[in-house]
mmCIF file of C-alpha atoms and ligand atoms in Angstrom:
data_model
loop_
_atom_site.group_PDB
_atom_site.id
_atom_site.type_symbol
_atom_site.label_atom_id
_atom_site.label_comp_id
_atom_site.label_asym_id
_atom_site.label_seq_id
_atom_site.Cartn_x
_atom_site.Cartn_y
_atom_site.Cartn_z
ATOM 1 C CA UNK X 1 -27.418 -95.164 24.341
ATOM 2 C CA UNK X 2 -25.769 -92.410 25.651
ATOM 3 C CA UNK X 3 -22.921 -93.692 25.120
ATOM 4 C CA UNK X 4 -23.011 -94.359 22.023
ATOM 5 C CA UNK X 5 -23.527 -90.763 20.628
ATOM 6 C CA UNK X 6 -20.562 -89.661 22.530
ATOM 7 C CA UNK X 7 -18.966 -92.657 20.900
ATOM 8 C CA UNK X 8 -20.276 -91.140 17.668
ATOM 9 C CA UNK X 9 -19.286 -87.169 17.805
ATOM 10 C CA UNK X 10 -16.083 -88.364 19.594
ATOM 11 C CA UNK X 11 -14.980 -90.398 16.064
ATOM 12 C CA UNK X 12 -17.421 -87.681 14.113
ATOM 13 C CA UNK X 13 -14.607 -85.201 16.286
ATOM 14 C CA UNK X 14 -11.666 -87.212 15.454
ATOM 15 C CA UNK X 15 -12.024 -87.929 11.346
ATOM 16 C CA UNK X 16 -12.770 -83.719 11.089
ATOM 17 C CA UNK X 17 -9.204 -83.607 12.562
ATOM 18 C CA UNK X 18 -7.692 -86.088 10.143
ATOM 19 C CA UNK X 19 -9.331 -84.097 7.276
ATOM 20 C CA UNK X 20 -8.427 -81.298 8.827
ATOM 21 C CA UNK X 21 -4.651 -82.541 8.850
ATOM 22 C CA UNK X 22 -5.375 -84.057 5.642
ATOM 23 C CA UNK X 23 -5.070 -80.780 3.331
ATOM 24 C CA UNK X 24 -8.685 -80.344 3.701
ATOM 25 C CA UNK X 25 -9.138 -83.105 0.637
ATOM 26 C CA UNK X 26 -12.685 -84.882 0.524
ATOM 27 C CA UNK X 27 -10.377 -87.517 0.713
ATOM 28 C CA UNK X 28 -11.499 -88.723 4.157
ATOM 29 C CA UNK X 29 -7.588 -87.937 5.379
ATOM 30 C CA UNK X 30 -4.216 -90.573 5.465
ATOM 31 C CA UNK X 31 -4.864 -92.441 8.636
ATOM 32 C CA UNK X 32 -2.133 -94.960 7.653
ATOM 33 C CA UNK X 33 -1.653 -97.665 9.967
ATOM 34 C CA UNK X 34 -4.826 -98.056 11.213
ATOM 35 C CA UNK X 35 -5.252 -100.778 8.006
ATOM 36 C CA UNK X 36 -4.726 -104.442 9.412
ATOM 37 C CA UNK X 37 -6.479 -103.802 13.026
ATOM 38 C CA UNK X 38 -8.751 -107.030 13.438
ATOM 39 C CA UNK X 39 -6.993 -108.365 10.619
ATOM 40 C CA UNK X 40 -7.334 -112.444 11.561
ATOM 41 C CA UNK X 41 -11.196 -111.615 13.070
ATOM 42 C CA UNK X 42 -10.975 -114.046 15.636
ATOM 43 C CA UNK X 43 -14.173 -112.409 17.599
ATOM 44 C CA UNK X 44 -15.607 -112.020 20.933
ATOM 45 C CA UNK X 45 -18.875 -110.830 20.482
ATOM 46 C CA UNK X 46 -21.785 -112.384 18.322
ATOM 47 C CA UNK X 47 -23.463 -109.503 15.762
ATOM 48 C CA UNK X 48 -26.724 -109.469 14.491
ATOM 49 C CA UNK X 49 -28.106 -108.705 17.652
ATOM 50 C CA UNK X 50 -29.798 -105.097 18.577
ATOM 51 C CA UNK X 51 -27.816 -102.648 20.918
ATOM 52 C CA UNK X 52 -24.621 -104.591 20.276
ATOM 53 C CA UNK X 53 -21.665 -102.799 18.852
ATOM 54 C CA UNK X 54 -22.363 -103.648 14.888
ATOM 55 C CA UNK X 55 -19.601 -105.632 13.067
ATOM 56 C CA UNK X 56 -18.842 -104.450 9.151
ATOM 57 C CA UNK X 57 -16.680 -106.383 7.368
ATOM 58 C CA UNK X 58 -14.704 -105.847 3.706
ATOM 59 C CA UNK X 59 -12.871 -108.628 2.257
ATOM 60 C CA UNK X 60 -10.716 -106.992 -0.919
ATOM 61 C CA UNK X 61 -9.119 -109.030 -3.429
ATOM 62 C CA UNK X 62 -5.146 -109.256 -2.332
ATOM 63 C CA UNK X 63 -2.988 -108.699 0.400
ATOM 64 C CA UNK X 64 -0.768 -106.619 -0.702
ATOM 65 C CA UNK X 65 -2.440 -103.439 -3.096
ATOM 66 C CA UNK X 66 -1.614 -99.924 -1.798
ATOM 67 C CA UNK X 67 -5.260 -99.510 -3.548
ATOM 68 C CA UNK X 68 -7.051 -102.361 -1.212
ATOM 69 C CA UNK X 69 -5.160 -100.212 1.513
ATOM 70 C CA UNK X 70 -6.707 -97.306 1.185
ATOM 71 C CA UNK X 71 -10.419 -98.298 0.181
ATOM 72 C CA UNK X 72 -10.511 -100.500 3.252
ATOM 73 C CA UNK X 73 -9.028 -97.198 5.298
ATOM 74 C CA UNK X 74 -11.980 -95.175 4.167
ATOM 75 C CA UNK X 75 -14.065 -97.758 4.379
ATOM 76 C CA UNK X 76 -12.945 -98.154 8.438
ATOM 77 C CA UNK X 77 -13.755 -94.634 8.865
ATOM 78 C CA UNK X 78 -16.720 -94.961 7.618
ATOM 79 C CA UNK X 79 -17.522 -97.821 10.465
ATOM 80 C CA UNK X 80 -15.434 -95.698 13.250
ATOM 81 C CA UNK X 81 -17.533 -93.188 13.234
ATOM 82 C CA UNK X 82 -21.007 -94.747 13.349
ATOM 83 C CA UNK X 83 -19.687 -96.379 16.545
ATOM 84 C CA UNK X 84 -18.639 -100.059 14.515
ATOM 85 C CA UNK X 85 -16.283 -102.327 14.660
ATOM 86 C CA UNK X 86 -14.424 -102.081 10.973
ATOM 87 C CA UNK X 87 -13.217 -106.178 10.059
ATOM 88 C CA UNK X 88 -10.514 -106.290 7.137
ATOM 89 C CA UNK X 89 -9.736 -109.575 5.435
ATOM 90 C CA UNK X 90 -8.047 -109.879 2.379
ATOM 91 C CA UNK X 91 -6.972 -113.265 0.576
ATOM 92 C CA UNK X 92 -2.481 -113.540 0.260
ATOM 93 C CA UNK X 93 -3.686 -114.336 -3.661
ATOM 94 C CA UNK X 94 -6.317 -112.888 -5.481
ATOM 95 C CA UNK X 95 -8.350 -116.019 -5.824
ATOM 96 C CA UNK X 96 -12.079 -116.704 -5.502
ATOM 97 C CA UNK X 97 -11.115 -119.814 -2.857
ATOM 98 C CA UNK X 98 -9.340 -117.175 -0.233
ATOM 99 C CA UNK X 99 -12.091 -114.900 -0.168
ATOM 100 C CA UNK X 100 -14.567 -118.278 -0.020
ATOM 101 C CA UNK X 101 -12.389 -119.008 3.151
ATOM 102 C CA UNK X 102 -12.797 -115.734 4.527
ATOM 103 C CA UNK X 103 -16.853 -115.185 3.925
ATOM 104 C CA UNK X 104 -17.095 -118.356 5.496
ATOM 105 C CA UNK X 105 -15.192 -117.055 8.885
ATOM 106 C CA UNK X 106 -17.246 -114.257 8.243
ATOM 107 C CA UNK X 107 -20.304 -115.682 8.540
ATOM 108 C CA UNK X 108 -18.941 -118.077 11.159
ATOM 109 C CA UNK X 109 -18.683 -114.729 13.804
ATOM 110 C CA UNK X 110 -21.880 -113.855 12.697
ATOM 111 C CA UNK X 111 -21.206 -110.139 11.370
ATOM 112 C CA UNK X 112 -24.196 -107.835 10.307
ATOM 113 C CA UNK X 113 -22.283 -106.930 6.721
ATOM 114 C CA UNK X 114 -20.253 -107.767 4.476
ATOM 115 C CA UNK X 115 -18.759 -105.664 1.980
ATOM 116 C CA UNK X 116 -16.759 -107.657 -0.962
ATOM 117 C CA UNK X 117 -14.354 -106.330 -3.679
ATOM 118 C CA UNK X 118 -14.498 -109.877 -5.971
ATOM 119 C CA UNK X 119 -12.345 -112.070 -7.747
ATOM 120 C CA UNK X 120 -15.228 -113.490 -9.374
ATOM 121 C CA UNK X 121 -18.188 -111.896 -10.644
ATOM 122 C CA UNK X 122 -20.498 -115.475 -9.736
ATOM 123 C CA UNK X 123 -18.252 -117.846 -7.994
ATOM 124 C CA UNK X 124 -19.533 -116.263 -4.534
ATOM 125 C CA UNK X 125 -23.171 -116.724 -5.235
ATOM 126 C CA UNK X 126 -23.343 -119.864 -2.600
ATOM 127 C CA UNK X 127 -21.388 -118.513 -0.054
ATOM 128 C CA UNK X 128 -22.532 -114.617 -0.276
ATOM 129 C CA UNK X 129 -26.529 -116.363 -0.503
ATOM 130 C CA UNK X 130 -25.413 -118.344 2.750
ATOM 131 C CA UNK X 131 -24.432 -115.025 4.893
ATOM 132 C CA UNK X 132 -27.562 -113.202 3.203
ATOM 133 C CA UNK X 133 -29.828 -116.469 3.932
ATOM 134 C CA UNK X 134 -28.402 -115.803 7.850
ATOM 135 C CA UNK X 135 -29.858 -111.616 7.722
ATOM 136 C CA UNK X 136 -25.604 -110.481 6.894
ATOM 137 C CA UNK X 137 -25.929 -107.534 4.531
ATOM 138 C CA UNK X 138 -23.798 -108.403 1.687
ATOM 139 C CA UNK X 139 -22.629 -105.593 -0.650
ATOM 140 C CA UNK X 140 -19.235 -105.497 -3.460
ATOM 141 C CA UNK X 141 -17.207 -102.526 -3.940
ATOM 142 C CA UNK X 142 -15.364 -101.822 -6.737
ATOM 143 C CA UNK X 143 -15.019 -104.747 -8.568
ATOM 144 C CA UNK X 144 -18.673 -106.558 -8.578
ATOM 145 C CA UNK X 145 -20.289 -110.181 -7.224
ATOM 146 C CA UNK X 146 -23.455 -110.285 -9.507
ATOM 147 C CA UNK X 147 -26.811 -108.697 -8.948
ATOM 148 C CA UNK X 148 -28.018 -111.859 -7.137
ATOM 149 C CA UNK X 149 -24.963 -112.384 -4.877
ATOM 150 C CA UNK X 150 -25.227 -109.133 -3.062
ATOM 151 C CA UNK X 151 -28.078 -106.245 -1.750
ATOM 152 C CA UNK X 152 -26.112 -103.780 -3.365
ATOM 153 C CA UNK X 153 -22.731 -102.750 -5.259
ATOM 154 C CA UNK X 154 -20.517 -100.221 -4.908
ATOM 155 C CA UNK X 155 -19.478 -98.906 -8.212
ATOM 156 C CA UNK X 156 -16.420 -96.026 -8.088
ATOM 157 C CA UNK X 157 -17.442 -94.684 -11.358
ATOM 158 C CA UNK X 158 -19.657 -95.075 -14.744
ATOM 159 C CA UNK X 159 -17.981 -98.579 -16.711
ATOM 160 C CA UNK X 160 -18.554 -97.661 -20.192
ATOM 161 C CA UNK X 161 -17.004 -93.884 -19.205
ATOM 162 C CA UNK X 162 -13.661 -95.577 -18.148
ATOM 163 C CA UNK X 163 -13.753 -97.741 -20.776
ATOM 164 C CA UNK X 164 -14.569 -95.312 -23.489
ATOM 165 C CA UNK X 165 -12.230 -92.735 -21.984
ATOM 166 C CA UNK X 166 -8.952 -95.251 -21.777
ATOM 167 C CA UNK X 167 -9.041 -95.961 -25.361
ATOM 168 C CA UNK X 168 -9.670 -92.216 -26.064
ATOM 169 C CA UNK X 169 -6.522 -91.114 -24.358
ATOM 170 C CA UNK X 170 -4.534 -93.956 -25.499
ATOM 171 C CA UNK X 171 -5.340 -93.255 -29.719
ATOM 172 C CA UNK X 172 -4.610 -89.541 -28.461
ATOM 173 C CA UNK X 173 -1.661 -90.823 -27.310
ATOM 174 C CA UNK X 174 0.052 -92.739 -30.203
ATOM 175 C CA UNK X 175 -2.005 -90.224 -32.942
ATOM 176 C CA UNK X 176 -4.071 -92.823 -33.390
ATOM 177 C CA UNK X 177 -1.891 -95.356 -35.194
ATOM 178 C CA UNK X 178 -0.069 -97.889 -34.293
ATOM 179 C CA UNK X 179 -0.224 -101.275 -31.958
ATOM 180 C CA UNK X 180 -1.168 -101.023 -27.833
ATOM 181 C CA UNK X 181 -1.845 -103.863 -25.322
ATOM 182 C CA UNK X 182 -3.566 -104.248 -21.890
ATOM 183 C CA UNK X 183 -2.280 -105.069 -19.156
ATOM 184 C CA UNK X 184 -4.943 -106.322 -17.336
ATOM 185 C CA UNK X 185 -5.480 -108.219 -13.100
ATOM 186 C CA UNK X 186 -6.926 -111.197 -13.222
ATOM 187 C CA UNK X 187 -8.765 -112.523 -15.978
ATOM 188 C CA UNK X 188 -11.398 -113.474 -13.784
ATOM 189 C CA UNK X 189 -12.167 -109.588 -12.474
ATOM 190 C CA UNK X 190 -15.103 -108.589 -12.373
ATOM 191 C CA UNK X 191 -14.300 -104.679 -12.871
ATOM 192 C CA UNK X 192 -11.172 -104.519 -15.087
ATOM 193 C CA UNK X 193 -13.325 -107.060 -17.962
ATOM 194 C CA UNK X 194 -16.095 -104.840 -17.813
ATOM 195 C CA UNK X 195 -13.777 -102.005 -18.317
ATOM 196 C CA UNK X 196 -12.053 -104.002 -21.016
ATOM 197 C CA UNK X 197 -15.325 -104.923 -22.775
ATOM 198 C CA UNK X 198 -16.094 -100.851 -23.554
ATOM 199 C CA UNK X 199 -12.496 -100.656 -24.222
ATOM 200 C CA UNK X 200 -13.440 -102.873 -27.109
ATOM 201 C CA UNK X 201 -17.034 -101.447 -27.800
ATOM 202 C CA UNK X 202 -15.285 -98.270 -28.295
ATOM 203 C CA UNK X 203 -12.647 -99.133 -30.555
ATOM 204 C CA UNK X 204 -15.283 -100.692 -32.701
ATOM 205 C CA UNK X 205 -15.407 -97.304 -33.881
ATOM 206 C CA UNK X 206 -13.950 -96.244 -37.137
ATOM 207 C CA UNK X 207 -11.861 -93.086 -35.923
ATOM 208 C CA UNK X 208 -9.495 -96.374 -34.621
ATOM 209 C CA UNK X 209 -9.197 -97.985 -38.096
ATOM 210 C CA UNK X 210 -5.239 -98.198 -37.604
ATOM 211 C CA UNK X 211 -5.091 -98.800 -33.671
ATOM 212 C CA UNK X 212 -4.648 -102.689 -32.920
ATOM 213 C CA UNK X 213 -5.308 -103.809 -30.032
ATOM 214 C CA UNK X 214 -2.807 -106.362 -29.965
ATOM 215 C CA UNK X 215 -3.512 -108.479 -26.674
ATOM 216 C CA UNK X 216 -5.112 -108.229 -23.160
ATOM 217 C CA UNK X 217 -2.236 -109.517 -20.755
ATOM 218 C CA UNK X 218 -3.093 -110.090 -16.915
ATOM 219 C CA UNK X 219 -0.897 -109.403 -14.245
ATOM 220 C CA UNK X 220 -3.086 -110.584 -11.696
ATOM 221 C CA UNK X 221 -2.402 -107.393 -9.477
ATOM 222 C CA UNK X 222 0.564 -109.358 -8.320
ATOM 223 C CA UNK X 223 4.251 -106.570 -8.739
ATOM 224 C CA UNK X 224 6.705 -109.599 -10.166
ATOM 225 C CA UNK X 225 3.703 -110.723 -12.503
ATOM 226 C CA UNK X 226 3.014 -108.019 -14.058
ATOM 227 C CA UNK X 227 6.589 -106.846 -14.726
ATOM 228 C CA UNK X 228 7.476 -110.420 -16.132
ATOM 229 C CA UNK X 229 3.835 -109.775 -18.021
ATOM 230 C CA UNK X 230 5.332 -106.434 -19.411
ATOM 231 C CA UNK X 231 9.094 -107.696 -20.414
ATOM 232 C CA UNK X 232 6.782 -110.165 -22.518
ATOM 233 C CA UNK X 233 4.726 -107.938 -24.208
ATOM 234 C CA UNK X 234 7.753 -105.891 -24.843
ATOM 235 C CA UNK X 235 10.093 -109.019 -26.218
ATOM 236 C CA UNK X 236 6.209 -110.109 -28.432
ATOM 237 C CA UNK X 237 5.364 -107.130 -29.368
ATOM 238 C CA UNK X 238 8.955 -104.809 -30.986
ATOM 239 C CA UNK X 239 7.185 -102.669 -32.146
ATOM 240 C CA UNK X 240 4.340 -101.869 -29.453
ATOM 241 C CA UNK X 241 3.651 -98.093 -28.860
ATOM 242 C CA UNK X 242 1.636 -98.327 -25.773
ATOM 243 C CA UNK X 243 0.594 -100.254 -23.070
ATOM 244 C CA UNK X 244 -2.866 -99.622 -21.055
ATOM 245 C CA UNK X 245 -3.089 -100.842 -17.780
ATOM 246 C CA UNK X 246 -6.875 -100.083 -15.759
ATOM 247 C CA UNK X 247 -5.309 -102.279 -12.907
ATOM 248 C CA UNK X 248 -3.126 -99.683 -10.348
ATOM 249 C CA UNK X 249 -0.480 -102.529 -9.906
ATOM 250 C CA UNK X 250 -0.392 -103.052 -13.825
ATOM 251 C CA UNK X 251 0.501 -99.603 -14.279
ATOM 252 C CA UNK X 252 2.850 -99.046 -11.975
ATOM 253 C CA UNK X 253 4.913 -102.325 -12.763
ATOM 254 C CA UNK X 254 4.058 -101.696 -16.863
ATOM 255 C CA UNK X 255 5.760 -97.991 -16.274
ATOM 256 C CA UNK X 256 9.045 -99.341 -13.815
ATOM 257 C CA UNK X 257 10.127 -101.285 -16.537
ATOM 258 C CA UNK X 258 10.113 -98.383 -19.436
ATOM 259 C CA UNK X 259 11.318 -96.784 -16.889
ATOM 260 C CA UNK X 260 14.417 -99.413 -16.484
ATOM 261 C CA UNK X 261 14.738 -99.831 -19.700
ATOM 262 C CA UNK X 262 14.818 -95.922 -21.270
ATOM 263 C CA UNK X 263 11.720 -96.355 -23.266
ATOM 264 C CA UNK X 264 10.284 -93.462 -22.288
ATOM 265 C CA UNK X 265 8.278 -92.128 -25.419
ATOM 266 C CA UNK X 266 8.383 -94.582 -27.460
ATOM 267 C CA UNK X 267 6.234 -96.761 -25.227
ATOM 268 C CA UNK X 268 3.697 -94.895 -23.793
ATOM 269 C CA UNK X 269 1.906 -95.745 -20.353
ATOM 270 C CA UNK X 270 -1.660 -95.490 -19.347
ATOM 271 C CA UNK X 271 -4.849 -96.674 -17.383
ATOM 272 C CA UNK X 272 -5.897 -96.141 -14.551
ATOM 273 C CA UNK X 273 -3.200 -95.204 -11.469
ATOM 274 C CA UNK X 274 -2.201 -94.358 -7.756
ATOM 275 C CA UNK X 275 -1.178 -90.964 -7.703
ATOM 276 C CA UNK X 276 1.343 -92.061 -4.532
ATOM 277 C CA UNK X 277 2.677 -94.822 -7.140
ATOM 278 C CA UNK X 278 2.508 -93.218 -10.449
ATOM 279 C CA UNK X 279 3.891 -89.785 -9.790
ATOM 280 C CA UNK X 280 7.278 -90.907 -10.432
ATOM 281 C CA UNK X 281 5.898 -91.349 -14.186
ATOM 282 C CA UNK X 282 3.749 -88.810 -14.851
ATOM 283 C CA UNK X 283 6.814 -86.644 -14.239
ATOM 284 C CA UNK X 284 9.143 -88.638 -15.899
ATOM 285 C CA UNK X 285 6.601 -88.939 -19.181
ATOM 286 C CA UNK X 286 6.255 -92.217 -19.080
ATOM 287 C CA UNK X 287 2.686 -91.833 -18.465
ATOM 288 C CA UNK X 288 1.268 -88.973 -20.178
ATOM 289 C CA UNK X 289 -1.551 -89.009 -17.901
ATOM 290 C CA UNK X 290 -3.906 -91.112 -16.361
ATOM 291 C CA UNK X 291 -7.501 -91.135 -14.521
ATOM 292 C CA UNK X 292 -8.180 -93.043 -10.749
ATOM 293 C CA UNK X 293 -10.999 -92.133 -8.587
ATOM 294 C CA UNK X 294 -10.342 -91.855 -4.349
ATOM 295 C CA UNK X 295 -9.958 -94.796 -2.819
ATOM 296 C CA UNK X 296 -10.769 -94.264 -0.087
ATOM 297 C CA UNK X 297 -14.100 -91.834 -0.633
ATOM 298 C CA UNK X 298 -14.657 -95.280 -2.414
ATOM 299 C CA UNK X 299 -14.201 -97.152 1.247
ATOM 300 C CA UNK X 300 -16.178 -94.814 3.193
ATOM 301 C CA UNK X 301 -19.290 -94.684 0.405
ATOM 302 C CA UNK X 302 -18.953 -98.699 1.645
ATOM 303 C CA UNK X 303 -18.983 -98.339 5.189
ATOM 304 C CA UNK X 304 -22.031 -95.812 5.322
ATOM 305 C CA UNK X 305 -24.292 -97.916 3.028
ATOM 306 C CA UNK X 306 -22.901 -100.862 4.912
ATOM 307 C CA UNK X 307 -24.145 -99.773 8.389
ATOM 308 C CA UNK X 308 -27.244 -97.391 6.586
ATOM 309 C CA UNK X 309 -28.545 -101.239 5.275
ATOM 310 C CA UNK X 310 -27.400 -102.439 8.494
ATOM 311 C CA UNK X 311 -29.581 -100.178 10.609
ATOM 312 C CA UNK X 312 -32.173 -100.210 7.831
ATOM 313 C CA UNK X 313 -31.999 -96.791 6.612
ATOM 314 C CA UNK X 314 -32.280 -98.198 3.131
ATOM 315 C CA UNK X 315 -32.879 -101.935 1.902
ATOM 316 C CA UNK X 316 -31.434 -102.030 -1.708
ATOM 317 C CA UNK X 317 -35.060 -100.518 -3.011
ATOM 318 C CA UNK X 318 -34.574 -98.355 -6.585
ATOM 319 C CA UNK X 319 -34.718 -94.671 -5.629
ATOM 320 C CA UNK X 320 -33.952 -94.977 -1.579
ATOM 321 C CA UNK X 321 -31.096 -92.518 -1.271
ATOM 322 C CA UNK X 322 -28.830 -91.556 2.319
ATOM 323 C CA UNK X 323 -25.995 -89.890 3.101
ATOM 324 C CA UNK X 324 -22.624 -90.861 3.407
ATOM 325 C CA UNK X 325 -20.920 -89.094 6.434
ATOM 326 C CA UNK X 326 -18.565 -86.302 5.373
ATOM 327 C CA UNK X 327 -19.431 -86.576 1.316
ATOM 328 C CA UNK X 328 -21.025 -84.113 -0.608
ATOM 329 C CA UNK X 329 -24.768 -84.403 -1.298
ATOM 330 C CA UNK X 330 -26.669 -87.573 -1.094
ATOM 331 C CA UNK X 331 -27.176 -91.119 -2.631
ATOM 332 C CA UNK X 332 -29.264 -92.969 -4.374
ATOM 333 C CA UNK X 333 -29.731 -96.654 -4.716
ATOM 334 C CA UNK X 334 -29.733 -96.654 -8.820
ATOM 335 C CA UNK X 335 -30.750 -99.567 -11.089
ATOM 336 C CA UNK X 336 -27.317 -101.155 -13.091
ATOM 337 C CA UNK X 337 -27.438 -103.980 -15.707
ATOM 338 C CA UNK X 338 -28.718 -107.201 -13.127
ATOM 339 C CA UNK X 339 -29.322 -105.357 -10.169
ATOM 340 C CA UNK X 340 -29.055 -102.149 -7.756
ATOM 341 C CA UNK X 341 -25.783 -99.749 -7.264
ATOM 342 C CA UNK X 342 -25.009 -96.756 -5.495
ATOM 343 C CA UNK X 343 -22.519 -94.623 -8.159
ATOM 344 C CA UNK X 344 -19.091 -92.434 -6.006
ATOM 345 C CA UNK X 345 -19.195 -90.286 -9.311
ATOM 346 C CA UNK X 346 -16.380 -88.985 -11.751
ATOM 347 C CA UNK X 347 -12.855 -90.698 -12.605
ATOM 348 C CA UNK X 348 -10.453 -87.569 -12.448
ATOM 349 C CA UNK X 349 -7.673 -87.442 -14.936
ATOM 350 C CA UNK X 350 -4.015 -87.155 -13.336
ATOM 351 C CA UNK X 351 -1.017 -85.095 -15.380
ATOM 352 C CA UNK X 352 2.014 -83.410 -14.912
ATOM 353 C CA UNK X 353 0.215 -80.444 -13.697
ATOM 354 C CA UNK X 354 -2.153 -81.695 -10.871
ATOM 355 C CA UNK X 355 -0.321 -84.874 -9.782
ATOM 356 C CA UNK X 356 1.307 -82.953 -7.060
ATOM 357 C CA UNK X 357 -1.449 -82.260 -5.178
ATOM 358 C CA UNK X 358 -2.358 -85.691 -4.756
ATOM 359 C CA UNK X 359 0.479 -88.283 -4.513
ATOM 360 C CA UNK X 360 0.555 -87.719 -1.096
ATOM 361 C CA UNK X 361 -3.037 -88.658 -0.271
ATOM 362 C CA UNK X 362 -4.048 -91.936 -1.855
HETATM 363 C C1 RAM C 401 -6.281 -102.300 -8.567
HETATM 364 C C2 RAM C 401 -7.362 -103.361 -8.033
HETATM 365 C C3 RAM C 401 -8.449 -102.762 -8.100
HETATM 366 C C4 RAM C 401 -8.968 -101.663 -9.326
HETATM 367 C C5 RAM C 401 -8.160 -100.518 -9.294
HETATM 368 C C6 RAM C 401 -8.407 -99.872 -10.546
HETATM 369 O O1 RAM C 401 -5.375 -101.850 -7.434
HETATM 370 O O2 RAM C 401 -7.489 -104.714 -9.499
HETATM 371 O O3 RAM C 401 -9.889 -103.228 -8.295
HETATM 372 O O4 RAM C 401 -9.821 -101.273 -8.854
HETATM 373 O O5 RAM C 401 -6.417 -100.846 -9.320
#
């Protein structure tokens, strides 16, 4: 017991130091390089036992996505602070099959919690139900699974606000006239699909009568595919005025293509982007502005929620509250469309005035 307390104290001190080194942002610092620990997850001890070190897994959509790495970094920081062990896994490709295989392995390892950024809203239900039946706490974060497949979803920001804001932004950039396309992640990604639904709802308003959404293309959160999909959009729609990419991989790929083709100012790009990947394109005018939340905080909140569930501080009932380490204030379990969720906060807008402040953080 004493030892656990000491480990916790050391972890808190270390975290404080990291935040201080990160320039005092609320982001959880930049402890790069730690995200790949335990990647193979071959395990020694069985979880689910009192007094044992708790093991918390995070499964992202796929490898090679810097946004996913930041989420897992924040998750690991939170789990370290609790004295637990973080297991970080992602399939090579953003498929539901890849995630099922990893989750089966985590169940066999008897981890204490599994958090997943899902490649499919319904497709993980059988394997996540199996996990929950074995006493494993299940959370989705970033990209949700349906309400029956999870105890709670960690929502980065209000999906309606995200969808509507993206349309308002692109309309302003296009001066309310012309064609634009959406470059999304995979066609099954539940977070992107929800945001796109809200974009389509916003577009129904009369004020966008002269704006046409010509196509929703899917780059699958893979850099090369996102590049080739952008090139195909430019070819198919010579009058295209803008691309909205509600994915950090897509927005960076689209911006690179526009920059390489010297189409700055002719085709504008906005959406959800990582400042570290987009600073160049915000500065060169390809993307006048864009939005995102802090992925380190998404992961950090998820880690704290997973721990609170495993330690039975919360059970996932609407109205319960808990504190999430260094994040300010209390977080509350609230009702969502088909289950319960915990909301992180509002997205940030990044533009030429503030991008340099954030580009080294995430
Ligand atoms: C990509 C992923 C992730 C999404 C961000 C905005 O990195 O698709 O799930 O939340 O973009």
